[in-house]
mmCIF file of C-alpha atoms in Angstrom:
data_model
loop_
_atom_site.group_PDB
_atom_site.id
_atom_site.type_symbol
_atom_site.label_atom_id
_atom_site.label_comp_id
_atom_site.label_asym_id
_atom_site.label_seq_id
_atom_site.Cartn_x
_atom_site.Cartn_y
_atom_site.Cartn_z
ATOM 1 C CA GLN A 269 -69.962 70.389 236.295
ATOM 2 C CA GLN A 270 -68.999 69.079 232.858
ATOM 3 C CA GLN A 271 -70.018 71.619 230.323
ATOM 4 C CA VAL A 272 -69.273 69.352 227.087
ATOM 5 C CA LYS A 273 -70.298 65.724 227.083
ATOM 6 C CA GLN A 274 -69.004 63.331 224.572
ATOM 7 C CA SER A 275 -69.817 60.020 223.477
ATOM 8 C CA PRO A 276 -69.180 57.082 223.020
ATOM 9 C CA GLN A 277 -66.086 56.682 224.850
ATOM 10 C CA SER A 278 -64.709 54.422 222.304
ATOM 11 C CA LEU A 279 -65.907 53.147 218.665
ATOM 12 C CA ILE A 280 -64.946 50.228 216.694
ATOM 13 C CA VAL A 281 -65.771 50.387 212.781
ATOM 14 C CA GLN A 282 -64.602 48.652 209.943
ATOM 15 C CA LYS A 283 -62.835 50.242 206.589
ATOM 16 C CA GLY A 284 -65.440 52.307 204.829
ATOM 17 C CA GLY A 285 -67.992 52.948 207.806
ATOM 18 C CA ILE A 286 -69.029 56.162 208.983
ATOM 19 C CA PRO A 287 -68.125 56.654 212.857
ATOM 20 C CA ILE A 288 -70.340 59.332 214.340
ATOM 21 C CA ILE A 289 -69.048 60.741 217.298
ATOM 22 C CA ASN A 290 -71.693 62.917 219.698
ATOM 23 C CA CYS A 291 -71.336 66.235 221.901
ATOM 24 C CA ALA A 292 -73.741 67.790 224.151
ATOM 25 C CA TYR A 293 -73.027 71.355 225.721
ATOM 26 C CA GLU A 294 -74.982 73.160 228.296
ATOM 27 C CA ASN A 295 -73.689 76.812 228.066
ATOM 28 C CA THR A 296 -75.720 78.501 225.502
ATOM 29 C CA ALA A 297 -73.131 81.233 225.392
ATOM 30 C CA PHE A 298 -70.870 79.056 223.484
ATOM 31 C CA ASP A 299 -70.429 80.074 219.952
ATOM 32 C CA TYR A 300 -67.727 77.997 218.584
ATOM 33 C CA PHE A 301 -67.088 74.332 218.232
ATOM 34 C CA PRO A 302 -63.856 72.517 217.040
ATOM 35 C CA TRP A 303 -63.295 69.036 216.956
ATOM 36 C CA TYR A 304 -59.587 67.762 217.400
ATOM 37 C CA GLN A 305 -57.708 65.062 216.471
ATOM 38 C CA GLN A 306 -55.193 63.494 218.598
ATOM 39 C CA PHE A 307 -52.557 60.317 217.751
ATOM 40 C CA PRO A 308 -50.546 58.875 220.660
ATOM 41 C CA GLY A 309 -47.777 60.869 221.787
ATOM 42 C CA LYS A 310 -49.132 63.791 219.844
ATOM 43 C CA GLY A 311 -50.659 66.831 220.830
ATOM 44 C CA PRO A 312 -54.322 67.499 219.723
ATOM 45 C CA ALA A 313 -54.790 69.110 215.864
ATOM 46 C CA LEU A 314 -57.611 70.857 214.671
ATOM 47 C CA LEU A 315 -59.802 68.843 212.251
ATOM 48 C CA ILE A 316 -62.738 71.078 211.640
ATOM 49 C CA ALA A 317 -64.831 73.803 213.315
ATOM 50 C CA ILE A 318 -68.106 75.207 213.104
ATOM 51 C CA ARG A 319 -70.279 78.745 214.172
ATOM 52 C CA PRO A 320 -73.801 78.211 215.329
ATOM 53 C CA ASP A 321 -75.188 79.805 212.484
ATOM 54 C CA VAL A 322 -74.950 77.032 210.339
ATOM 55 C CA SER A 323 -76.273 73.383 210.872
ATOM 56 C CA GLU A 324 -73.636 71.620 208.785
ATOM 57 C CA LYS A 325 -70.177 71.865 207.752
ATOM 58 C CA LYS A 326 -68.140 69.815 205.364
ATOM 59 C CA GLU A 327 -64.301 69.490 204.923
ATOM 60 C CA GLY A 328 -63.222 66.452 202.907
ATOM 61 C CA ARG A 329 -64.308 63.146 204.448
ATOM 62 C CA PHE A 330 -65.437 65.128 207.544
ATOM 63 C CA THR A 331 -68.546 66.766 208.478
ATOM 64 C CA ILE A 332 -69.973 68.712 211.685
ATOM 65 C CA SER A 333 -73.655 68.552 212.211
ATOM 66 C CA PHE A 334 -74.877 71.402 214.543
ATOM 67 C CA ASN A 335 -78.108 71.248 216.296
ATOM 68 C CA LYS A 336 -78.553 74.750 218.349
ATOM 69 C CA SER A 337 -82.200 73.988 219.835
ATOM 70 C CA ALA A 338 -80.848 70.514 221.137
ATOM 71 C CA LYS A 339 -77.433 72.006 222.019
ATOM 72 C CA GLN A 340 -75.943 69.238 219.999
ATOM 73 C CA PHE A 341 -73.077 68.834 217.561
ATOM 74 C CA SER A 342 -71.760 65.676 216.215
ATOM 75 C CA LEU A 343 -68.714 64.446 213.675
ATOM 76 C CA HIS A 344 -69.027 62.380 210.942
ATOM 77 C CA ILE A 345 -66.211 60.403 209.372
ATOM 78 C CA MET A 346 -66.951 59.502 205.808
ATOM 79 C CA ASP A 347 -65.353 56.146 204.072
ATOM 80 C CA SER A 348 -63.203 55.775 207.472
ATOM 81 C CA GLN A 349 -59.667 54.521 206.869
ATOM 82 C CA PRO A 350 -57.251 52.661 209.553
ATOM 83 C CA GLY A 351 -55.222 56.038 209.394
ATOM 84 C CA ASP A 352 -58.146 57.809 211.256
ATOM 85 C CA SER A 353 -57.608 55.733 214.236
ATOM 86 C CA ALA A 354 -56.997 58.222 217.121
ATOM 87 C CA THR A 355 -58.864 60.124 219.693
ATOM 88 C CA TYR A 356 -61.212 62.673 218.668
ATOM 89 C CA PHE A 357 -62.028 65.781 221.117
ATOM 90 C CA CYS A 358 -64.930 67.989 220.826
ATOM 91 C CA ALA A 359 -64.517 71.607 222.238
ATOM 92 C CA ALA A 360 -66.641 74.643 223.112
ATOM 93 C CA SER A 361 -65.804 78.545 223.431
ATOM 94 C CA LYS A 362 -67.523 81.848 223.900
ATOM 95 C CA THR A 363 -66.669 85.108 222.934
ATOM 96 C CA GLY A 364 -65.417 87.069 225.903
ATOM 97 C CA ALA A 365 -63.252 89.797 227.247
ATOM 98 C CA GLY A 366 -59.824 89.411 225.735
ATOM 99 C CA GLY A 367 -60.790 87.613 222.679
ATOM 100 C CA TYR A 368 -59.061 84.596 223.055
ATOM 101 C CA ASN A 369 -60.332 80.927 222.466
ATOM 102 C CA LYS A 370 -60.547 79.514 225.913
ATOM 103 C CA LEU A 371 -61.505 75.892 224.707
ATOM 104 C CA ILE A 372 -63.437 73.641 227.338
ATOM 105 C CA PHE A 373 -63.124 69.762 225.731
ATOM 106 C CA GLY A 374 -65.028 66.812 225.978
ATOM 107 C CA ALA A 375 -63.645 63.714 227.350
ATOM 108 C CA GLY A 376 -62.606 62.049 224.315
ATOM 109 C CA THR A 377 -63.577 59.327 221.804
ATOM 110 C CA ARG A 378 -61.032 56.572 220.716
ATOM 111 C CA LEU A 379 -61.835 55.657 217.217
ATOM 112 C CA ALA A 380 -60.331 52.244 215.830
ATOM 113 C CA VAL A 381 -60.754 51.669 212.131
ATOM 114 C CA HIS A 382 -60.304 47.816 211.136
ATOM 115 C CA PRO A 383 -58.768 47.087 207.765
ATOM 116 C CA GLY B 177 -41.938 75.089 209.406
ATOM 117 C CA ALA B 178 -41.211 74.539 212.963
ATOM 118 C CA GLY B 179 -44.493 73.800 215.180
ATOM 119 C CA VAL B 180 -44.735 74.133 218.816
ATOM 120 C CA SER B 181 -41.932 72.485 220.818
ATOM 121 C CA GLN B 182 -41.968 71.302 224.672
ATOM 122 C CA SER B 183 -39.337 70.003 226.957
ATOM 123 C CA PRO B 184 -38.623 67.917 228.630
ATOM 124 C CA ARG B 185 -41.026 65.235 226.710
ATOM 125 C CA TYR B 186 -41.139 62.950 229.704
ATOM 126 C CA LYS B 187 -40.475 63.956 233.458
ATOM 127 C CA VAL B 188 -40.257 62.062 236.706
ATOM 128 C CA ALA B 189 -40.688 63.687 239.728
ATOM 129 C CA LYS B 190 -40.308 62.511 243.626
ATOM 130 C CA ARG B 191 -43.557 63.815 245.742
ATOM 131 C CA GLY B 192 -42.329 67.154 246.757
ATOM 132 C CA GLN B 193 -40.017 68.220 244.238
ATOM 133 C CA ASP B 194 -40.308 71.232 242.242
ATOM 134 C CA VAL B 195 -40.430 70.761 238.230
ATOM 135 C CA ALA B 196 -40.318 73.473 235.314
ATOM 136 C CA LEU B 197 -41.601 72.751 231.972
ATOM 137 C CA ARG B 198 -40.972 74.617 228.920
ATOM 138 C CA CYS B 199 -42.813 75.718 225.962
ATOM 139 C CA ASP B 200 -41.358 77.060 222.527
ATOM 140 C CA PRO B 201 -44.369 78.315 220.764
ATOM 141 C CA ILE B 202 -44.664 79.252 217.187
ATOM 142 C CA SER B 203 -42.679 82.367 216.069
ATOM 143 C CA GLY B 204 -44.914 85.597 216.258
ATOM 144 C CA HIS B 205 -47.795 83.969 218.111
ATOM 145 C CA VAL B 206 -49.040 86.217 220.189
ATOM 146 C CA SER B 207 -51.398 83.951 222.367
ATOM 147 C CA LEU B 208 -49.894 80.971 224.401
ATOM 148 C CA PHE B 209 -52.221 78.502 226.494
ATOM 149 C CA TRP B 210 -51.331 75.657 229.134
ATOM 150 C CA TYR B 211 -53.823 72.870 229.351
ATOM 151 C CA GLN B 212 -53.207 69.689 231.633
ATOM 152 C CA GLN B 213 -54.379 66.619 230.169
ATOM 153 C CA ALA B 214 -55.062 63.498 232.588
ATOM 154 C CA LEU B 215 -55.019 59.994 231.275
ATOM 155 C CA GLY B 216 -58.111 59.105 229.238
ATOM 156 C CA GLN B 217 -59.260 62.521 229.562
ATOM 157 C CA GLY B 218 -59.777 65.920 227.519
ATOM 158 C CA PRO B 219 -57.497 68.630 227.906
ATOM 159 C CA GLU B 220 -58.407 70.940 230.629
ATOM 160 C CA PHE B 221 -57.352 74.782 230.444
ATOM 161 C CA LEU B 222 -54.989 76.173 232.802
ATOM 162 C CA THR B 223 -53.858 79.437 232.009
ATOM 163 C CA TYR B 224 -53.418 82.135 228.937
ATOM 164 C CA PHE B 225 -50.871 84.475 227.942
ATOM 165 C CA GLN B 226 -51.113 87.312 225.562
ATOM 166 C CA ASN B 227 -47.436 88.288 224.875
ATOM 167 C CA GLU B 228 -46.094 88.570 228.256
ATOM 168 C CA ALA B 229 -49.381 89.041 230.006
ATOM 169 C CA GLN B 230 -51.109 86.411 231.873
ATOM 170 C CA LEU B 231 -54.656 87.602 230.978
ATOM 171 C CA ASP B 232 -56.326 84.227 232.554
ATOM 172 C CA LYS B 233 -55.102 81.702 235.315
ATOM 173 C CA SER B 234 -58.668 80.722 236.250
ATOM 174 C CA GLY B 235 -57.755 76.923 235.436
ATOM 175 C CA LEU B 236 -54.498 76.875 237.793
ATOM 176 C CA PRO B 237 -55.650 74.042 240.197
ATOM 177 C CA SER B 238 -53.738 75.290 243.118
ATOM 178 C CA ASP B 239 -50.858 78.199 244.378
ATOM 179 C CA ARG B 240 -48.160 75.677 243.680
ATOM 180 C CA PHE B 241 -48.967 76.074 239.848
ATOM 181 C CA PHE B 242 -47.183 79.074 238.324
ATOM 182 C CA ALA B 243 -46.584 80.265 234.614
ATOM 183 C CA GLU B 244 -44.442 82.955 233.286
ATOM 184 C CA ARG B 245 -43.678 84.381 229.594
ATOM 185 C CA PRO B 246 -41.313 87.450 230.359
ATOM 186 C CA GLU B 247 -40.436 88.292 226.990
ATOM 187 C CA GLY B 248 -43.686 87.090 225.132
ATOM 188 C CA SER B 249 -42.428 83.971 223.587
ATOM 189 C CA VAL B 250 -40.947 81.054 225.509
ATOM 190 C CA SER B 251 -43.205 80.274 228.576
ATOM 191 C CA THR B 252 -42.475 77.812 231.630
ATOM 192 C CA LEU B 253 -45.032 76.316 233.719
ATOM 193 C CA LYS B 254 -43.570 75.751 237.168
ATOM 194 C CA ILE B 255 -45.316 73.170 239.583
ATOM 195 C CA GLN B 256 -43.769 73.451 243.292
ATOM 196 C CA ARG B 257 -44.050 70.714 245.436
ATOM 197 C CA THR B 258 -45.273 68.457 243.435
ATOM 198 C CA GLN B 259 -48.077 65.915 244.534
ATOM 199 C CA GLN B 260 -49.083 62.545 242.735
ATOM 200 C CA GLU B 261 -52.300 64.188 241.744
ATOM 201 C CA ASP B 262 -50.324 66.139 239.325
ATOM 202 C CA SER B 263 -49.096 63.508 237.052
ATOM 203 C CA ALA B 264 -50.715 64.180 233.493
ATOM 204 C CA VAL B 265 -49.634 65.603 230.481
ATOM 205 C CA TYR B 266 -48.947 69.017 230.062
ATOM 206 C CA LEU B 267 -49.868 70.743 226.751
ATOM 207 C CA CYS B 268 -48.729 74.141 225.371
ATOM 208 C CA ALA B 269 -50.553 75.535 222.605
ATOM 209 C CA SER B 270 -49.914 78.807 220.628
ATOM 210 C CA SER B 271 -52.170 80.915 218.458
ATOM 211 C CA PRO B 272 -51.970 84.101 216.427
ATOM 212 C CA TRP B 273 -54.358 86.657 217.819
ATOM 213 C CA THR B 274 -57.090 88.159 215.925
ATOM 214 C CA GLY B 275 -59.635 89.447 218.880
ATOM 215 C CA ALA B 276 -61.872 86.694 217.933
ATOM 216 C CA ASN B 277 -62.259 83.379 220.116
ATOM 217 C CA THR B 278 -61.811 81.371 216.809
ATOM 218 C CA ASP B 279 -58.198 81.564 216.346
ATOM 219 C CA THR B 280 -56.831 78.340 215.721
ATOM 220 C CA GLN B 281 -54.696 76.896 218.431
ATOM 221 C CA TYR B 282 -51.486 74.759 217.741
ATOM 222 C CA PHE B 283 -50.416 72.228 220.211
ATOM 223 C CA GLY B 284 -47.268 70.928 221.100
ATOM 224 C CA PRO B 285 -46.416 67.334 221.963
ATOM 225 C CA GLY B 286 -46.998 67.781 225.758
ATOM 226 C CA THR B 287 -44.626 67.064 228.650
ATOM 227 C CA ARG B 288 -45.658 63.695 230.506
ATOM 228 C CA LEU B 289 -45.394 64.459 234.249
ATOM 229 C CA THR B 290 -45.083 61.606 236.535
ATOM 230 C CA VAL B 291 -45.286 62.075 240.237
ATOM 231 C CA LEU B 292 -44.130 58.858 242.525
#
């Protein structure tokens, strides 16, 4: 059972466009939703994260929108640049015994930003 | 500063061989995670250490997979009698520990294992 579903699988935009990547989750116990960026040959790196007590969070050109009732969240990249071309993963975790961040990842979205 | 390092970066094994993958976390990080990333997929949790204690091994796919962190720093993931389905990138991540599930994980570059 896929606990975090991510779409689309791939996305192509022109420089300056606003790619949007969507994720849906099933477990209502999830309470932390990060987005990771991964370049080829590298490990994922945290981009931005949100808790369900807010509906939107913005850091630089990256914005997370969160809809708790729909159990969905999305990543928007403003004024996208060719250097943003990478694979993006949404993830989720829940507070639990031991207090560690056991992340459940989506399948990833490969983004290409053309000049 | 130094990030998470993993070695080897690439490993080719014949089916049935044993392999050992090493992770050097960021100095001082209490938490250490191992993930398996199949081609074109997101990372999947394998196991978690808090210092030297393995608190969660729920993601290990079989008893052929074994992980250790004997002194609470370097960790080794061992796969015995490798199978073709074990081919994947194995990622290690470390983080500080605050008792919350929001601690940022810092990932290493991974070890790409190919089983022939």
